[in-house]
Short mmCIF file of C-alpha atoms in Angstrom, two decimals:
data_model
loop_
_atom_site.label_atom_id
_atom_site.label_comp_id
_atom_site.label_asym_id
_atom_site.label_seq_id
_atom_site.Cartn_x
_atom_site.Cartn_y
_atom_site.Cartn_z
CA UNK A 247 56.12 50.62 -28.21
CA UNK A 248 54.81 49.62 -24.89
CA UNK A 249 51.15 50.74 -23.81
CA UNK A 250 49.46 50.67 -20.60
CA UNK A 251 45.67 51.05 -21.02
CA UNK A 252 43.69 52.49 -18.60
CA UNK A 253 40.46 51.07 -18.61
CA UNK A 254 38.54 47.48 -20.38
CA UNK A 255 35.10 46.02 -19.42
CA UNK A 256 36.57 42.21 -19.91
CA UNK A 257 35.92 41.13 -16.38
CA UNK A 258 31.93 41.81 -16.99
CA UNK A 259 32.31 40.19 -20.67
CA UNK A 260 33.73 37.02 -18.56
CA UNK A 261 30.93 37.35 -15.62
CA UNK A 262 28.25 37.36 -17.86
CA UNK A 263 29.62 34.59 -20.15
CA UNK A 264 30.00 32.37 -16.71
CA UNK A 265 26.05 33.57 -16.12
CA UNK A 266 24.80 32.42 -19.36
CA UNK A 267 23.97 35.42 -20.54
CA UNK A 268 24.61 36.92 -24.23
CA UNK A 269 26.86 34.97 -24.92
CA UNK A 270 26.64 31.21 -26.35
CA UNK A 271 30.26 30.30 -25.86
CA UNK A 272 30.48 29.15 -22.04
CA UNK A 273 32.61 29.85 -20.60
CA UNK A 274 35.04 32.21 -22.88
CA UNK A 275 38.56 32.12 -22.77
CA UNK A 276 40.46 34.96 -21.82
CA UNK A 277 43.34 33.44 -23.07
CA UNK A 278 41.93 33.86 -27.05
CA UNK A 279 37.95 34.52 -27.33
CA UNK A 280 37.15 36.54 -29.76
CA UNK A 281 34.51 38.64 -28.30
CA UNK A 282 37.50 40.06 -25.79
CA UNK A 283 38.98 42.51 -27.61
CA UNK A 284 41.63 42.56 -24.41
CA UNK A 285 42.16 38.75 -24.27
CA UNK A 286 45.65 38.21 -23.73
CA UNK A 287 47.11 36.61 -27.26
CA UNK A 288 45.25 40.54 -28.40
CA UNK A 289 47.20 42.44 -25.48
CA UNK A 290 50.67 40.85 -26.41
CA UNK A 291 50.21 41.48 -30.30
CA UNK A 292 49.41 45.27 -29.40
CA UNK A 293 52.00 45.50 -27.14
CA UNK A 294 50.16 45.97 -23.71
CA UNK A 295 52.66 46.18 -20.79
CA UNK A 296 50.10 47.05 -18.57
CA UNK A 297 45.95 46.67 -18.82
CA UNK A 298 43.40 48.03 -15.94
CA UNK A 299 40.57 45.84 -15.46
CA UNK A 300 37.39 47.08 -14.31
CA UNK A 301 34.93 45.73 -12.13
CA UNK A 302 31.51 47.27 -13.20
CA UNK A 303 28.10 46.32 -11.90
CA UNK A 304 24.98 47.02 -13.73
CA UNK A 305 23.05 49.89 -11.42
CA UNK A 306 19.68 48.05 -11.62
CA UNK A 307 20.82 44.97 -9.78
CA UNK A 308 19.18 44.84 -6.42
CA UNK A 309 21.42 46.12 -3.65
CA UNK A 310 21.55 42.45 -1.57
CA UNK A 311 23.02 41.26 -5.06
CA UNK A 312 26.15 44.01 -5.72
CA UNK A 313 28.62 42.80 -3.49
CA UNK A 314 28.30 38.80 -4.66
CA UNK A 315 28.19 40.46 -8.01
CA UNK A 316 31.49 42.30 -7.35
CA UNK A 317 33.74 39.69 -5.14
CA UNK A 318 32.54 37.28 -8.56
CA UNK A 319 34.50 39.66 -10.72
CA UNK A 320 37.32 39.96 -8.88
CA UNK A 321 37.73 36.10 -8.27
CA UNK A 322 37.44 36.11 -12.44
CA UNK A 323 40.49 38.11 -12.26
CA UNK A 324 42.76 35.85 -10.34
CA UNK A 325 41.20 32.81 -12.03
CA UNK A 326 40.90 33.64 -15.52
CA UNK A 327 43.25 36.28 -16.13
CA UNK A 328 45.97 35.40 -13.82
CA UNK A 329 45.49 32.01 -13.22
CA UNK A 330 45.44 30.73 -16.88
CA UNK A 331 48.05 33.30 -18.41
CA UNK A 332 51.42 32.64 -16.41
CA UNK A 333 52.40 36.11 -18.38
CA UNK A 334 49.92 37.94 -16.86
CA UNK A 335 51.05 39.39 -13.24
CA UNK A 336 49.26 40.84 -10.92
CA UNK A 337 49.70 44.79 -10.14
CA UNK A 338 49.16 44.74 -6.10
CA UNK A 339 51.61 48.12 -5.28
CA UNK A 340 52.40 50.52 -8.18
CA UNK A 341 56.48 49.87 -7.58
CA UNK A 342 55.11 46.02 -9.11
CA UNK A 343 54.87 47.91 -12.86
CA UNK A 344 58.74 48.39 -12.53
CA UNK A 345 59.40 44.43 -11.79
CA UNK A 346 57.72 43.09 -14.93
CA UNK A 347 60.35 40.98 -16.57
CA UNK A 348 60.09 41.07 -20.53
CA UNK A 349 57.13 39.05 -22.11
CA UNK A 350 55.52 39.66 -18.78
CA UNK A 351 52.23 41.81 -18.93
CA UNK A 352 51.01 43.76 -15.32
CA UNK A 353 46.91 43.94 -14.62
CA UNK A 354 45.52 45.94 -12.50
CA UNK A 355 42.03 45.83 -10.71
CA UNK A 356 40.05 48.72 -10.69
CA UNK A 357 36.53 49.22 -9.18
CA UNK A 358 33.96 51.29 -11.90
CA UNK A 359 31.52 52.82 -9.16
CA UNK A 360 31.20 52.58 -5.45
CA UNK A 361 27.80 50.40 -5.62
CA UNK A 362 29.65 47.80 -4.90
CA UNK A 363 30.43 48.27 -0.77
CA UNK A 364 27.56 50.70 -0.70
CA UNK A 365 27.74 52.35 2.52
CA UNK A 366 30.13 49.75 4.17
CA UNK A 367 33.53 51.33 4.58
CA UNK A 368 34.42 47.34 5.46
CA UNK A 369 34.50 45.98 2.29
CA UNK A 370 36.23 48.80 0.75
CA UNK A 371 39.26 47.95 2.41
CA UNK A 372 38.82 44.34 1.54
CA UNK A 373 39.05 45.40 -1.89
CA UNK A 374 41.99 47.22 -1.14
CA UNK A 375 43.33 44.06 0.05
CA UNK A 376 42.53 42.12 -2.79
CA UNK A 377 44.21 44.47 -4.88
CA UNK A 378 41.92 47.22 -6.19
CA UNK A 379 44.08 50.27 -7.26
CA UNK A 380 42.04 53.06 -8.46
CA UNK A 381 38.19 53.99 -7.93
CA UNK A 382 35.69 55.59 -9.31
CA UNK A 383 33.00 56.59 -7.17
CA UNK A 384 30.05 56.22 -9.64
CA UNK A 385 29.05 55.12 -13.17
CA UNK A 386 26.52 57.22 -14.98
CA UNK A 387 24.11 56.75 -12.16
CA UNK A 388 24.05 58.45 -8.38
CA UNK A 389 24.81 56.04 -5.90
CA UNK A 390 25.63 56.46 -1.65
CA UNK A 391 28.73 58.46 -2.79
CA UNK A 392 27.89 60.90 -5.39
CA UNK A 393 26.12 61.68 -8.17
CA UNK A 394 27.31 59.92 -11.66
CA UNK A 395 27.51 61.83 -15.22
CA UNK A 396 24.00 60.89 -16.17
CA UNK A 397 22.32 61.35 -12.80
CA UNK A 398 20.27 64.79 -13.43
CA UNK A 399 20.06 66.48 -10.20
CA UNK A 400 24.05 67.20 -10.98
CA UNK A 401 24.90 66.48 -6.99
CA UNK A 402 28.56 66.17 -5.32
CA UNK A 403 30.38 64.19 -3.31
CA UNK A 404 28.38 62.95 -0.38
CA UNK A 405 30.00 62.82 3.17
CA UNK A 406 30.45 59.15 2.64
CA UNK A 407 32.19 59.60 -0.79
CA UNK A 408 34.56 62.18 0.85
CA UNK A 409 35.84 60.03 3.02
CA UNK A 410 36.21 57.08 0.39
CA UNK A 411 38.31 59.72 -1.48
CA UNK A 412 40.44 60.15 1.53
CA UNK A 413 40.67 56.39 2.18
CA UNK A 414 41.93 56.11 -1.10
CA UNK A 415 44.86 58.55 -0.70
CA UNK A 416 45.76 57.05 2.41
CA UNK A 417 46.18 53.83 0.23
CA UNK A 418 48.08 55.23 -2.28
CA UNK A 419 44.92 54.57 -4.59
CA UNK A 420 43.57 56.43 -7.43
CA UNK A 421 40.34 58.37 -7.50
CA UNK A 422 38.81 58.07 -11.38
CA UNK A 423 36.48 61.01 -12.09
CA UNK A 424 35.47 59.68 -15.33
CA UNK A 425 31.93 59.15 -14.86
CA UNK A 426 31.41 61.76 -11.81
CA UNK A 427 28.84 64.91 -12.38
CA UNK A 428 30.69 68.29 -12.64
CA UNK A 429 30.51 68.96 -8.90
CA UNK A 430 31.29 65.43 -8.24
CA UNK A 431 34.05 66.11 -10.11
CA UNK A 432 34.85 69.76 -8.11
CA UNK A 433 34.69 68.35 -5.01
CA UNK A 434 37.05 65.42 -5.68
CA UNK A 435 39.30 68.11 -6.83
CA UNK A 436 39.42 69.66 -3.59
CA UNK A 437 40.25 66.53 -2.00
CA UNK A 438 42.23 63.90 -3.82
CA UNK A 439 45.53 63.46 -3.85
CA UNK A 440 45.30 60.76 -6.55
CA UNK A 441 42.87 61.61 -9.18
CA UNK A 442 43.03 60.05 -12.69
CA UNK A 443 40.52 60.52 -15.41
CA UNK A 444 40.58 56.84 -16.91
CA UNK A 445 38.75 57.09 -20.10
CA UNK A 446 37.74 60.61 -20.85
CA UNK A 447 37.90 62.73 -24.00
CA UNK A 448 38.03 66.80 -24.48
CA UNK A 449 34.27 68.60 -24.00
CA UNK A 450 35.60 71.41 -26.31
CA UNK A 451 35.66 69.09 -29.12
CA UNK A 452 32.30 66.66 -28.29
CA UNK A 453 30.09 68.19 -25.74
CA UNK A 454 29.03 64.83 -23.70
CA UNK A 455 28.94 65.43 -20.25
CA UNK A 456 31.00 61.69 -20.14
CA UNK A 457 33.87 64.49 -21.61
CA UNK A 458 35.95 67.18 -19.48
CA UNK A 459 35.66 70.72 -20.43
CA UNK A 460 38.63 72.90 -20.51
CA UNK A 461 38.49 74.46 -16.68
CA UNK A 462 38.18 70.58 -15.82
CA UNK A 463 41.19 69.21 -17.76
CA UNK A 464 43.44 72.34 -16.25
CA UNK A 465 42.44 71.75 -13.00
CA UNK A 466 43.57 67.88 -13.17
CA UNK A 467 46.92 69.44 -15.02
CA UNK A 468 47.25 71.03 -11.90
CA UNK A 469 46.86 68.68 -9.38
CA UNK A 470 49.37 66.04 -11.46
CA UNK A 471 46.40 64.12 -12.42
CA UNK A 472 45.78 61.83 -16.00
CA UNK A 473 43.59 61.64 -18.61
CA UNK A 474 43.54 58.97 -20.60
CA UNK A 475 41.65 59.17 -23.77
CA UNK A 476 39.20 57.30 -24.85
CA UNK A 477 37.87 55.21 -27.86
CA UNK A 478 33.73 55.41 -27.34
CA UNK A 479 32.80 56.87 -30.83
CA UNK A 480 30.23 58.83 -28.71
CA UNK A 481 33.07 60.72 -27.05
CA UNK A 482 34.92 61.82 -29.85
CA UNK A 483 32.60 63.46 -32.57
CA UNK A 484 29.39 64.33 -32.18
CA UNK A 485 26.75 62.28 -34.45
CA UNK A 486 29.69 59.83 -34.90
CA UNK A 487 30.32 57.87 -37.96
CA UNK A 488 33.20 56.26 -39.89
CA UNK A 489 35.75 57.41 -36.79
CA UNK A 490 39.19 57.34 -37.64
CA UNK A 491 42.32 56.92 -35.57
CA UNK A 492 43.38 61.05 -36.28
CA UNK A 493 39.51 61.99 -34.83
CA UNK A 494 41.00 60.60 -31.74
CA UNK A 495 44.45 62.33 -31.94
CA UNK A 496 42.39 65.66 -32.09
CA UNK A 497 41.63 65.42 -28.19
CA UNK A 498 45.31 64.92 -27.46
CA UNK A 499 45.78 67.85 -29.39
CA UNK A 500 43.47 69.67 -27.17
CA UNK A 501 44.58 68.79 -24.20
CA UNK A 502 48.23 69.73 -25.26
CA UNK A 503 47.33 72.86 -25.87
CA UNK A 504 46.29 73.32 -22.49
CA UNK A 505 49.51 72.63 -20.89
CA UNK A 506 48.57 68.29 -20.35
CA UNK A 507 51.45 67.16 -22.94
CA UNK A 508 52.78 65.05 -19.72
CA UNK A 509 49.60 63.89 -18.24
CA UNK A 510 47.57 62.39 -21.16
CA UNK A 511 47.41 58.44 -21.48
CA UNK A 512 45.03 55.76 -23.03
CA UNK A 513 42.28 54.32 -21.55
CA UNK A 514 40.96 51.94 -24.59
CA UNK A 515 37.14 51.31 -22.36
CA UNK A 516 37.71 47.95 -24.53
CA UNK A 517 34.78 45.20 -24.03
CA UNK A 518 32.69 48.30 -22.65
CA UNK A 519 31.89 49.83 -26.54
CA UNK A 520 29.54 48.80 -29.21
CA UNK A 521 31.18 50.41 -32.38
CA UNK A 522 34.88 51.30 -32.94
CA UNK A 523 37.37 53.47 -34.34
CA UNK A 524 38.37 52.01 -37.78
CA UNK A 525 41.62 50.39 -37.48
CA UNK A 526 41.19 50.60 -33.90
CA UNK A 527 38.62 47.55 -32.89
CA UNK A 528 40.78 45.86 -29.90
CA UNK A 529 44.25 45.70 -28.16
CA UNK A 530 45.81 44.12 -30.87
CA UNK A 531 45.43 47.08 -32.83
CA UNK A 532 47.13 49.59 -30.26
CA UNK A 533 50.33 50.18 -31.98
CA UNK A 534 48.06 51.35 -35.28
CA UNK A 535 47.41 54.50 -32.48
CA UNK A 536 51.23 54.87 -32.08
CA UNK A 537 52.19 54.85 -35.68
CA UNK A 538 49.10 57.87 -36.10
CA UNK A 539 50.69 60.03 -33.45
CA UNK A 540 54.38 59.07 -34.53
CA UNK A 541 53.65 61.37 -37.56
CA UNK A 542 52.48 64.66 -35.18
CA UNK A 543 54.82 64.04 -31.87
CA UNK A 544 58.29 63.57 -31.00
CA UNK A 545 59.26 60.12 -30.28
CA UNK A 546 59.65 61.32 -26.64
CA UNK A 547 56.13 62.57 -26.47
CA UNK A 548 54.58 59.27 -28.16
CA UNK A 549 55.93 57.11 -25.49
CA UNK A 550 54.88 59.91 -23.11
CA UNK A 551 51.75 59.19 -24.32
CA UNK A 552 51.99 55.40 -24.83
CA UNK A 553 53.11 54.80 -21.12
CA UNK A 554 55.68 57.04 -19.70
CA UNK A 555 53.50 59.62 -18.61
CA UNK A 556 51.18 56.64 -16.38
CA UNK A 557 54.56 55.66 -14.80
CA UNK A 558 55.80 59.11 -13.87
CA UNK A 559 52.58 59.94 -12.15
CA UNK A 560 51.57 56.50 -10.19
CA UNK A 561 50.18 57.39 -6.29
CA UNK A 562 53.17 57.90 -3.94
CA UNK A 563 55.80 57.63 -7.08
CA UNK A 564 57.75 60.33 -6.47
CA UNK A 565 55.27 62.07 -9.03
CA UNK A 566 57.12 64.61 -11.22
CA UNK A 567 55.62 67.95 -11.86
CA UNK A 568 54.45 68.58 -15.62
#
């Protein structure tokens, strides 16, 4: 069964690798390294039709350093993953998912926190223009635009992230609340038309504030958004150990049972975990995750699941309503 996958941390594997740091193979391949768990011979075993790729800056790098940091990323994208994998095509408009030819697999750039273009509304649409799809506004840490998950003051959306939010429904582009505080994640609410929760599990079942809580996950049900859950251990039981692929299935449960059976998805957060669900440790692996929820769901619902539900809610696609 086909899978798109929401969210990987294999562009920062591949910018540190070219920076010499942690990792003694330089450079690694995309094509087959074995510390990517989404290189592309693991993506095509696993069935990956479609894989987001994040770019993700570390918060302590110094502010004159983001942006190089960032535009390095991307330009890994179109060299490494595109440019060395003929299969691998690039997802510039969302209508590009529906011209992938078989064997073909679609990547998408995403943008993991708005450190990158700081206050510079400029190079935000550059990175529209090179092909960035969905944003997140923050990591775990506050930045110009809001406040992140880990950032204790608990703020909003600044002025400045309010109108990134609106820039980004103008371009048909997602905004991810994944890492955004609880009134980060209220105020995005009031204003996207887009909104996507890439890698997120259910709060009811592991209270991390990473995790949505039931008035959250309704609320994205509501406005046709996703959420896509996700494999941190950390996210799924609390004090986790030995995490098995039905510990997962548990949050799709939950959000089921609030009304989300057409707006849940996967967003693996592959390259960006230490420890993994057991029989779950990279993309080759996905179809392990299918075969699990093939024993609970309809057939229908799995491939809901599995992709369909991503395709029927893309920005500007003619969304249906769950």
């Amino acid at each position: 069964m086909q899978i798109i996958d929401t969210h990987c941390d294999a562009l920062l594997k591949l910018q540190l690798a070219k920076r010499g740091a942690f990792y003694k193979q330089q450079p690694l391949n995309f094509t087959d390294a074995e510390s990517i768990e989404t290189n592309y011979e693991r993506l095509w075993s696993g069935g990956v039709k479609v894989q987001f790729f994040a770019v993700f800056l570390y918060p302590d790098l110094p502010d004159n350093e983001k942006w190089q940091h960032a535009l390095e990323q991307v330009d890994l994208f179109y060299t490494e993953i595109l440019g060395k994998n003929p299969a691998m095509k690039h997802i510039k408009r969302w209508e590009d998912i529906d011209a992938l030819a078989d064997g073909e697999i679609g990547a998408v750039l995403t943008l993991e926190g708005a450190d990158a273009f700081g206050n510079d509304l400029m190079k935000l649409r550059q990175l529209y223009r090179l092909g960035v799809l969905s944003i997140g506004l923050t990591w775990n840490n506050a930045n110009l635009c809001a406040d992140g998950a880990g950032e204790p003051r608990g703020g909003g959306l600044t002025l400045l992230g309010k109108d990134v939010v609106r820039l980004n429904n103008e371009n048909r582009v997602f905004t991810d609340v994944s890492h955004l505080s609880v009134k980060g994640f209220w105020d995005v609410m009031e204003l996207a038309d887009y909104p996507i929760a890439s890698h997120s599990n259910a709060r009811a079942l592991c209270d991390h504030p990473r995790n949505l809580d039931d008035e959250q996950a309704k609320a994205m049900f509501a406005k046709n958004g996703m959420i896509d859950v996700v494999f941190c251990l950390d996210f799924i039981k609390p004090n986790p150990k030995d995490i098995m692929i039905p510990d997962l299935i548990r949050h799709i449960d939950h959000f089921c049972s609030l009304g989300g059976v057409k707006q849940i998805g996967i967003g693996s957060d592959f390259d960006g975990i230490a420890s993994h669900i057991i029989d779950l440790e990279n993309a080759s692996k996905f179809q392990n995750l299918v075969n699990e929820l093939q024993k609970h769901y309809s057939e229908d619902e799995v491939a809901g699941f599995a992709y369909r539900n991503f395709l029927e809610h893309r920005p500007g696609m003619n969304v249906q309503k769950s």
